[in-house]
């Protein structure tokens, strides 16, 4: 009988102890999860808030200010002393009310600060998630193919995008090669092969055409909307026009390279369509004969933007037109970054650099060339091999925004 009575009591006691431990651990965990140090980050986090979060933040701040005012009142009340001018005043009652006021105010301040910390933590976590998502979409393997297969597919995709954007006339003015010696036009056979691929992709739309005597106007500095002159300009005067630029990027002593296809709006110099692929047989295509050639074109691209600067720049109410600048003459990093940003962000990118490289010889004052971009993304060599630091800067501003680090990987490494 005694044993049967003890067991339920022991069981109830054990349950009570376990419940107490669980509740104590939960309370302790809750205390540990509230990190008030996030309050020091409010200036950086407030701009990242949604409209509803900002309203919530302002209400919490207002409640804290009211509680701080009550706290001061309570502190004043507990200092009350007897006065001969009012001998009937109950000083002890006033002091008690002051102490109660202080206690309520301190609890209110603590509660609202915890609310602020939770709100700011929520914003910080969301910002980190966005940065991680951006990093994920900025990292990819670079597709590779031989030129014959690549040019067929890439021209089809480029023209399709141009048609969807409403371009009626697409000028093709040849194939260009960019290497350590500069920018030059490809040989006739390769240029014609590329043109045939464009015509096949164009089909019965007849949007692709060759402008006659296409060149920059000698007096332009690149800031006006009518940069080029060509003999048959009157025919296309009212059409929405783009320049189809196809360029082979050849790193020094490399057996491979990049094929870049751009559609450039002739009024804004903005890149409106863009394709990129690694060409595995570039040395053969360009008839390069050397025993020192290796695959020196990257196979993997990574962009780590911890501050989420690119996303912030993409969301500006008044967007900038960015030009990407790189010190390397072959510009493969610039082209990979251009492709990455156009595929995965809303940044507007110009290519006045290519226009100047390919057509600048006709300018009377090439030193005055500016282009229409009003901001730049600068690519600088990083501290480690195959890494590059990005910095964004608006024209006329001294403020430089670090915008991430590029890391390239190669099969040969």
JSON list of C-alpha atoms in Angstrom, two decimals, residues 172-351:
[
{"chain": "A", "resi": 172, "resn": "UNK", "atom": "CA", "xyz": [25.80, 44.55, -87.28]},
{"chain": "A", "resi": 173, "resn": "UNK", "atom": "CA", "xyz": [29.15, 46.18, -88.02]},
{"chain": "A", "resi": 174, "resn": "UNK", "atom": "CA", "xyz": [31.53, 43.26, -87.76]},
{"chain": "A", "resi": 175, "resn": "UNK", "atom": "CA", "xyz": [33.24, 40.98, -85.27]},
{"chain": "A", "resi": 176, "resn": "UNK", "atom": "CA", "xyz": [35.90, 42.44, -82.95]},
{"chain": "A", "resi": 177, "resn": "UNK", "atom": "CA", "xyz": [38.81, 40.81, -81.13]},
{"chain": "A", "resi": 178, "resn": "UNK", "atom": "CA", "xyz": [40.13, 42.21, -77.86]},
{"chain": "A", "resi": 179, "resn": "UNK", "atom": "CA", "xyz": [43.53, 41.04, -76.63]},
{"chain": "A", "resi": 180, "resn": "UNK", "atom": "CA", "xyz": [46.66, 42.43, -75.00]},
{"chain": "A", "resi": 181, "resn": "UNK", "atom": "CA", "xyz": [47.45, 44.44, -78.15]},
{"chain": "A", "resi": 182, "resn": "UNK", "atom": "CA", "xyz": [44.10, 46.23, -78.20]},
{"chain": "A", "resi": 183, "resn": "UNK", "atom": "CA", "xyz": [40.86, 46.04, -80.18]},
{"chain": "A", "resi": 184, "resn": "UNK", "atom": "CA", "xyz": [40.80, 45.04, -83.84]},
{"chain": "A", "resi": 185, "resn": "UNK", "atom": "CA", "xyz": [38.37, 43.71, -86.39]},
{"chain": "A", "resi": 186, "resn": "UNK", "atom": "CA", "xyz": [38.35, 39.99, -87.15]},
{"chain": "A", "resi": 187, "resn": "UNK", "atom": "CA", "xyz": [39.39, 38.61, -90.52]},
{"chain": "A", "resi": 188, "resn": "UNK", "atom": "CA", "xyz": [36.79, 38.50, -93.30]},
{"chain": "A", "resi": 189, "resn": "UNK", "atom": "CA", "xyz": [36.09, 34.77, -93.13]},
{"chain": "A", "resi": 190, "resn": "UNK", "atom": "CA", "xyz": [35.33, 34.77, -89.42]},
{"chain": "A", "resi": 191, "resn": "UNK", "atom": "CA", "xyz": [33.35, 37.99, -89.69]},
{"chain": "A", "resi": 192, "resn": "UNK", "atom": "CA", "xyz": [31.20, 36.54, -92.49]},
{"chain": "A", "resi": 193, "resn": "UNK", "atom": "CA", "xyz": [30.66, 33.31, -90.54]},
{"chain": "A", "resi": 194, "resn": "UNK", "atom": "CA", "xyz": [29.33, 35.36, -87.65]},
{"chain": "A", "resi": 195, "resn": "UNK", "atom": "CA", "xyz": [27.10, 37.41, -89.93]},
{"chain": "A", "resi": 196, "resn": "UNK", "atom": "CA", "xyz": [25.64, 34.21, -91.42]},
{"chain": "A", "resi": 197, "resn": "UNK", "atom": "CA", "xyz": [24.73, 33.03, -87.92]},
{"chain": "A", "resi": 198, "resn": "UNK", "atom": "CA", "xyz": [22.97, 36.33, -87.26]},
{"chain": "A", "resi": 199, "resn": "UNK", "atom": "CA", "xyz": [21.01, 36.12, -90.52]},
{"chain": "A", "resi": 200, "resn": "UNK", "atom": "CA", "xyz": [19.95, 32.54, -89.78]},
{"chain": "A", "resi": 201, "resn": "UNK", "atom": "CA", "xyz": [18.74, 33.63, -86.34]},
{"chain": "A", "resi": 202, "resn": "UNK", "atom": "CA", "xyz": [16.98, 36.69, -87.81]},
{"chain": "A", "resi": 203, "resn": "UNK", "atom": "CA", "xyz": [14.93, 34.52, -90.18]},
{"chain": "A", "resi": 204, "resn": "UNK", "atom": "CA", "xyz": [12.06, 36.37, -91.83]},
{"chain": "A", "resi": 205, "resn": "UNK", "atom": "CA", "xyz": [12.05, 39.32, -89.42]},
{"chain": "A", "resi": 206, "resn": "UNK", "atom": "CA", "xyz": [14.78, 41.08, -91.43]},
{"chain": "A", "resi": 207, "resn": "UNK", "atom": "CA", "xyz": [15.77, 43.17, -88.40]},
{"chain": "A", "resi": 208, "resn": "UNK", "atom": "CA", "xyz": [19.54, 42.66, -88.83]},
{"chain": "A", "resi": 209, "resn": "UNK", "atom": "CA", "xyz": [21.21, 45.03, -91.27]},
{"chain": "A", "resi": 210, "resn": "UNK", "atom": "CA", "xyz": [24.68, 46.40, -92.03]},
{"chain": "A", "resi": 211, "resn": "UNK", "atom": "CA", "xyz": [25.02, 50.19, -91.69]},
{"chain": "A", "resi": 212, "resn": "UNK", "atom": "CA", "xyz": [27.06, 51.77, -94.48]},
{"chain": "A", "resi": 213, "resn": "UNK", "atom": "CA", "xyz": [30.22, 53.68, -93.42]},
{"chain": "A", "resi": 214, "resn": "UNK", "atom": "CA", "xyz": [29.30, 53.37, -89.73]},
{"chain": "A", "resi": 215, "resn": "UNK", "atom": "CA", "xyz": [31.51, 55.61, -87.55]},
{"chain": "A", "resi": 216, "resn": "UNK", "atom": "CA", "xyz": [31.48, 58.02, -84.63]},
{"chain": "A", "resi": 217, "resn": "UNK", "atom": "CA", "xyz": [30.85, 61.64, -85.47]},
{"chain": "A", "resi": 218, "resn": "UNK", "atom": "CA", "xyz": [34.26, 63.34, -85.22]},
{"chain": "A", "resi": 219, "resn": "UNK", "atom": "CA", "xyz": [33.13, 66.09, -82.85]},
{"chain": "A", "resi": 220, "resn": "UNK", "atom": "CA", "xyz": [31.25, 63.96, -80.31]},
{"chain": "A", "resi": 221, "resn": "UNK", "atom": "CA", "xyz": [32.47, 63.43, -76.75]},
{"chain": "A", "resi": 222, "resn": "UNK", "atom": "CA", "xyz": [30.00, 60.58, -76.22]},
{"chain": "A", "resi": 223, "resn": "UNK", "atom": "CA", "xyz": [27.46, 62.51, -74.15]},
{"chain": "A", "resi": 224, "resn": "UNK", "atom": "CA", "xyz": [24.99, 63.27, -76.95]},
{"chain": "A", "resi": 225, "resn": "UNK", "atom": "CA", "xyz": [22.27, 60.85, -78.10]},
{"chain": "A", "resi": 226, "resn": "UNK", "atom": "CA", "xyz": [23.26, 60.86, -81.77]},
{"chain": "A", "resi": 227, "resn": "UNK", "atom": "CA", "xyz": [26.80, 59.47, -81.77]},
{"chain": "A", "resi": 228, "resn": "UNK", "atom": "CA", "xyz": [27.13, 57.73, -85.12]},
{"chain": "A", "resi": 229, "resn": "UNK", "atom": "CA", "xyz": [26.90, 58.69, -88.74]},
{"chain": "A", "resi": 230, "resn": "UNK", "atom": "CA", "xyz": [26.15, 56.25, -91.58]},
{"chain": "A", "resi": 231, "resn": "UNK", "atom": "CA", "xyz": [25.04, 56.68, -95.17]},
{"chain": "A", "resi": 232, "resn": "UNK", "atom": "CA", "xyz": [21.63, 55.03, -94.91]},
{"chain": "A", "resi": 233, "resn": "UNK", "atom": "CA", "xyz": [20.65, 56.76, -91.64]},
{"chain": "A", "resi": 234, "resn": "UNK", "atom": "CA", "xyz": [17.54, 58.39, -93.14]},
{"chain": "A", "resi": 235, "resn": "UNK", "atom": "CA", "xyz": [15.97, 54.99, -93.86]},
{"chain": "A", "resi": 236, "resn": "UNK", "atom": "CA", "xyz": [16.04, 54.02, -90.17]},
{"chain": "A", "resi": 237, "resn": "UNK", "atom": "CA", "xyz": [15.41, 57.48, -88.68]},
{"chain": "A", "resi": 238, "resn": "UNK", "atom": "CA", "xyz": [12.19, 56.55, -86.85]},
{"chain": "A", "resi": 239, "resn": "UNK", "atom": "CA", "xyz": [13.16, 52.99, -85.87]},
{"chain": "A", "resi": 240, "resn": "UNK", "atom": "CA", "xyz": [14.14, 51.87, -82.40]},
{"chain": "A", "resi": 241, "resn": "UNK", "atom": "CA", "xyz": [17.76, 50.90, -83.04]},
{"chain": "A", "resi": 242, "resn": "UNK", "atom": "CA", "xyz": [20.50, 48.92, -81.34]},
{"chain": "A", "resi": 243, "resn": "UNK", "atom": "CA", "xyz": [24.07, 48.06, -82.29]},
{"chain": "A", "resi": 244, "resn": "UNK", "atom": "CA", "xyz": [24.80, 44.34, -82.17]},
{"chain": "A", "resi": 245, "resn": "UNK", "atom": "CA", "xyz": [28.36, 44.10, -80.95]},
{"chain": "A", "resi": 246, "resn": "UNK", "atom": "CA", "xyz": [30.06, 40.70, -81.03]},
{"chain": "A", "resi": 247, "resn": "UNK", "atom": "CA", "xyz": [33.52, 40.49, -79.49]},
{"chain": "A", "resi": 248, "resn": "UNK", "atom": "CA", "xyz": [36.07, 37.77, -78.77]},
{"chain": "A", "resi": 249, "resn": "UNK", "atom": "CA", "xyz": [38.05, 38.36, -75.57]},
{"chain": "A", "resi": 250, "resn": "UNK", "atom": "CA", "xyz": [41.43, 36.63, -75.74]},
{"chain": "A", "resi": 251, "resn": "UNK", "atom": "CA", "xyz": [43.57, 36.48, -72.55]},
{"chain": "A", "resi": 252, "resn": "UNK", "atom": "CA", "xyz": [47.31, 36.53, -73.18]},
{"chain": "A", "resi": 253, "resn": "UNK", "atom": "CA", "xyz": [48.82, 33.15, -74.19]},
{"chain": "A", "resi": 254, "resn": "UNK", "atom": "CA", "xyz": [45.47, 31.40, -73.80]},
{"chain": "A", "resi": 255, "resn": "UNK", "atom": "CA", "xyz": [44.08, 28.65, -75.99]},
{"chain": "A", "resi": 256, "resn": "UNK", "atom": "CA", "xyz": [40.55, 29.71, -74.99]},
{"chain": "A", "resi": 257, "resn": "UNK", "atom": "CA", "xyz": [38.63, 32.95, -74.57]},
{"chain": "A", "resi": 258, "resn": "UNK", "atom": "CA", "xyz": [35.22, 34.53, -74.15]},
{"chain": "A", "resi": 259, "resn": "UNK", "atom": "CA", "xyz": [32.56, 35.23, -76.74]},
{"chain": "A", "resi": 260, "resn": "UNK", "atom": "CA", "xyz": [30.59, 38.34, -75.77]},
{"chain": "A", "resi": 261, "resn": "UNK", "atom": "CA", "xyz": [27.44, 39.50, -77.53]},
{"chain": "A", "resi": 262, "resn": "UNK", "atom": "CA", "xyz": [25.89, 42.85, -76.65]},
{"chain": "A", "resi": 263, "resn": "UNK", "atom": "CA", "xyz": [22.94, 44.85, -77.89]},
{"chain": "A", "resi": 264, "resn": "UNK", "atom": "CA", "xyz": [23.75, 48.53, -77.31]},
{"chain": "A", "resi": 265, "resn": "UNK", "atom": "CA", "xyz": [20.98, 51.12, -77.42]},
{"chain": "A", "resi": 266, "resn": "UNK", "atom": "CA", "xyz": [22.19, 53.77, -79.85]},
{"chain": "A", "resi": 267, "resn": "UNK", "atom": "CA", "xyz": [20.66, 56.65, -77.87]},
{"chain": "A", "resi": 268, "resn": "UNK", "atom": "CA", "xyz": [21.72, 55.78, -74.34]},
{"chain": "A", "resi": 269, "resn": "UNK", "atom": "CA", "xyz": [24.81, 53.53, -74.84]},
{"chain": "A", "resi": 270, "resn": "UNK", "atom": "CA", "xyz": [23.11, 51.18, -72.35]},
{"chain": "A", "resi": 271, "resn": "UNK", "atom": "CA", "xyz": [23.57, 47.42, -72.75]},
{"chain": "A", "resi": 272, "resn": "UNK", "atom": "CA", "xyz": [20.03, 46.12, -73.23]},
{"chain": "A", "resi": 273, "resn": "UNK", "atom": "CA", "xyz": [20.85, 42.49, -74.03]},
{"chain": "A", "resi": 274, "resn": "UNK", "atom": "CA", "xyz": [23.95, 40.48, -73.24]},
{"chain": "A", "resi": 275, "resn": "UNK", "atom": "CA", "xyz": [25.23, 36.95, -73.78]},
{"chain": "A", "resi": 276, "resn": "UNK", "atom": "CA", "xyz": [28.55, 35.39, -72.77]},
{"chain": "A", "resi": 277, "resn": "UNK", "atom": "CA", "xyz": [30.14, 31.97, -73.16]},
{"chain": "A", "resi": 278, "resn": "UNK", "atom": "CA", "xyz": [33.64, 30.51, -72.95]},
{"chain": "A", "resi": 279, "resn": "UNK", "atom": "CA", "xyz": [35.11, 29.46, -76.32]},
{"chain": "A", "resi": 280, "resn": "UNK", "atom": "CA", "xyz": [37.26, 26.38, -75.95]},
{"chain": "A", "resi": 281, "resn": "UNK", "atom": "CA", "xyz": [38.82, 26.44, -79.45]},
{"chain": "A", "resi": 282, "resn": "UNK", "atom": "CA", "xyz": [39.72, 30.12, -79.75]},
{"chain": "A", "resi": 283, "resn": "UNK", "atom": "CA", "xyz": [43.37, 29.47, -80.62]},
{"chain": "A", "resi": 284, "resn": "UNK", "atom": "CA", "xyz": [42.31, 27.28, -83.52]},
{"chain": "A", "resi": 285, "resn": "UNK", "atom": "CA", "xyz": [39.69, 29.81, -84.58]},
{"chain": "A", "resi": 286, "resn": "UNK", "atom": "CA", "xyz": [42.25, 32.63, -84.69]},
{"chain": "A", "resi": 287, "resn": "UNK", "atom": "CA", "xyz": [44.89, 30.36, -86.27]},
{"chain": "A", "resi": 288, "resn": "UNK", "atom": "CA", "xyz": [47.31, 30.89, -83.40]},
{"chain": "A", "resi": 289, "resn": "UNK", "atom": "CA", "xyz": [50.38, 28.67, -83.51]},
{"chain": "A", "resi": 290, "resn": "UNK", "atom": "CA", "xyz": [52.34, 28.45, -80.27]},
{"chain": "A", "resi": 291, "resn": "UNK", "atom": "CA", "xyz": [53.55, 25.74, -77.90]},
{"chain": "A", "resi": 292, "resn": "UNK", "atom": "CA", "xyz": [52.98, 28.00, -74.88]},
{"chain": "A", "resi": 293, "resn": "UNK", "atom": "CA", "xyz": [49.21, 28.28, -75.11]},
{"chain": "A", "resi": 294, "resn": "UNK", "atom": "CA", "xyz": [47.17, 27.15, -72.09]},
{"chain": "A", "resi": 295, "resn": "UNK", "atom": "CA", "xyz": [43.56, 27.42, -71.01]},
{"chain": "A", "resi": 296, "resn": "UNK", "atom": "CA", "xyz": [43.68, 30.77, -69.20]},
{"chain": "A", "resi": 297, "resn": "UNK", "atom": "CA", "xyz": [40.00, 31.63, -69.30]},
{"chain": "A", "resi": 298, "resn": "UNK", "atom": "CA", "xyz": [38.15, 31.28, -65.97]},
{"chain": "A", "resi": 299, "resn": "UNK", "atom": "CA", "xyz": [35.72, 28.40, -65.45]},
{"chain": "A", "resi": 300, "resn": "UNK", "atom": "CA", "xyz": [34.06, 29.65, -62.28]},
{"chain": "A", "resi": 301, "resn": "UNK", "atom": "CA", "xyz": [32.96, 33.11, -61.18]},
{"chain": "A", "resi": 302, "resn": "UNK", "atom": "CA", "xyz": [32.21, 34.14, -57.60]},
{"chain": "A", "resi": 303, "resn": "UNK", "atom": "CA", "xyz": [31.16, 37.55, -56.32]},
{"chain": "A", "resi": 304, "resn": "UNK", "atom": "CA", "xyz": [30.94, 38.03, -52.56]},
{"chain": "A", "resi": 305, "resn": "UNK", "atom": "CA", "xyz": [29.08, 41.26, -51.75]},
{"chain": "A", "resi": 306, "resn": "UNK", "atom": "CA", "xyz": [28.87, 41.12, -47.94]},
{"chain": "A", "resi": 307, "resn": "UNK", "atom": "CA", "xyz": [27.50, 44.66, -47.63]},
{"chain": "A", "resi": 308, "resn": "UNK", "atom": "CA", "xyz": [24.77, 43.99, -50.22]},
{"chain": "A", "resi": 309, "resn": "UNK", "atom": "CA", "xyz": [25.85, 47.18, -52.00]},
{"chain": "A", "resi": 310, "resn": "UNK", "atom": "CA", "xyz": [24.88, 45.98, -55.48]},
{"chain": "A", "resi": 311, "resn": "UNK", "atom": "CA", "xyz": [21.33, 45.28, -54.34]},
{"chain": "A", "resi": 312, "resn": "UNK", "atom": "CA", "xyz": [21.10, 48.71, -52.72]},
{"chain": "A", "resi": 313, "resn": "UNK", "atom": "CA", "xyz": [22.37, 50.42, -55.86]},
{"chain": "A", "resi": 314, "resn": "UNK", "atom": "CA", "xyz": [19.84, 48.43, -57.92]},
{"chain": "A", "resi": 315, "resn": "UNK", "atom": "CA", "xyz": [16.96, 49.77, -55.82]},
{"chain": "A", "resi": 316, "resn": "UNK", "atom": "CA", "xyz": [17.74, 53.49, -56.02]},
{"chain": "A", "resi": 317, "resn": "UNK", "atom": "CA", "xyz": [14.69, 55.53, -57.03]},
{"chain": "A", "resi": 318, "resn": "UNK", "atom": "CA", "xyz": [16.85, 57.44, -59.52]},
{"chain": "A", "resi": 319, "resn": "UNK", "atom": "CA", "xyz": [19.17, 54.81, -61.04]},
{"chain": "A", "resi": 320, "resn": "UNK", "atom": "CA", "xyz": [22.71, 55.51, -62.17]},
{"chain": "A", "resi": 321, "resn": "UNK", "atom": "CA", "xyz": [24.11, 54.43, -65.51]},
{"chain": "A", "resi": 322, "resn": "UNK", "atom": "CA", "xyz": [27.29, 52.53, -64.61]},
{"chain": "A", "resi": 323, "resn": "UNK", "atom": "CA", "xyz": [30.40, 51.94, -66.67]},
{"chain": "A", "resi": 324, "resn": "UNK", "atom": "CA", "xyz": [32.66, 49.07, -65.58]},
{"chain": "A", "resi": 325, "resn": "UNK", "atom": "CA", "xyz": [36.34, 49.93, -65.72]},
{"chain": "A", "resi": 326, "resn": "UNK", "atom": "CA", "xyz": [39.29, 47.54, -65.50]},
{"chain": "A", "resi": 327, "resn": "UNK", "atom": "CA", "xyz": [43.03, 48.04, -65.75]},
{"chain": "A", "resi": 328, "resn": "UNK", "atom": "CA", "xyz": [43.64, 44.72, -67.57]},
{"chain": "A", "resi": 329, "resn": "UNK", "atom": "CA", "xyz": [43.85, 45.20, -71.36]},
{"chain": "A", "resi": 330, "resn": "UNK", "atom": "CA", "xyz": [42.02, 41.96, -72.19]},
{"chain": "A", "resi": 331, "resn": "UNK", "atom": "CA", "xyz": [39.07, 42.83, -69.90]},
{"chain": "A", "resi": 332, "resn": "UNK", "atom": "CA", "xyz": [37.82, 39.29, -69.27]},
{"chain": "A", "resi": 333, "resn": "UNK", "atom": "CA", "xyz": [36.98, 40.16, -65.64]},
{"chain": "A", "resi": 334, "resn": "UNK", "atom": "CA", "xyz": [35.01, 43.21, -66.76]},
{"chain": "A", "resi": 335, "resn": "UNK", "atom": "CA", "xyz": [33.01, 41.14, -69.24]},
{"chain": "A", "resi": 336, "resn": "UNK", "atom": "CA", "xyz": [32.26, 38.43, -66.69]},
{"chain": "A", "resi": 337, "resn": "UNK", "atom": "CA", "xyz": [31.11, 41.05, -64.19]},
{"chain": "A", "resi": 338, "resn": "UNK", "atom": "CA", "xyz": [28.95, 42.76, -66.82]},
{"chain": "A", "resi": 339, "resn": "UNK", "atom": "CA", "xyz": [27.26, 39.48, -67.65]},
{"chain": "A", "resi": 340, "resn": "UNK", "atom": "CA", "xyz": [26.75, 38.66, -63.96]},
{"chain": "A", "resi": 341, "resn": "UNK", "atom": "CA", "xyz": [25.20, 42.01, -63.06]},
{"chain": "A", "resi": 342, "resn": "UNK", "atom": "CA", "xyz": [22.92, 42.15, -66.08]},
{"chain": "A", "resi": 343, "resn": "UNK", "atom": "CA", "xyz": [21.66, 38.63, -65.41]},
{"chain": "A", "resi": 344, "resn": "UNK", "atom": "CA", "xyz": [21.18, 39.02, -61.65]},
{"chain": "A", "resi": 345, "resn": "UNK", "atom": "CA", "xyz": [20.54, 42.66, -60.78]},
{"chain": "A", "resi": 346, "resn": "UNK", "atom": "CA", "xyz": [18.66, 45.72, -61.98]},
{"chain": "A", "resi": 347, "resn": "UNK", "atom": "CA", "xyz": [21.78, 47.84, -62.46]},
{"chain": "A", "resi": 348, "resn": "UNK", "atom": "CA", "xyz": [21.94, 49.80, -65.70]},
{"chain": "A", "resi": 349, "resn": "UNK", "atom": "CA", "xyz": [25.27, 49.34, -67.48]},
{"chain": "A", "resi": 350, "resn": "UNK", "atom": "CA", "xyz": [26.77, 51.30, -70.35]},
{"chain": "A", "resi": 351, "resn": "UNK", "atom": "CA", "xyz": [29.49, 50.24, -72.75]}
]
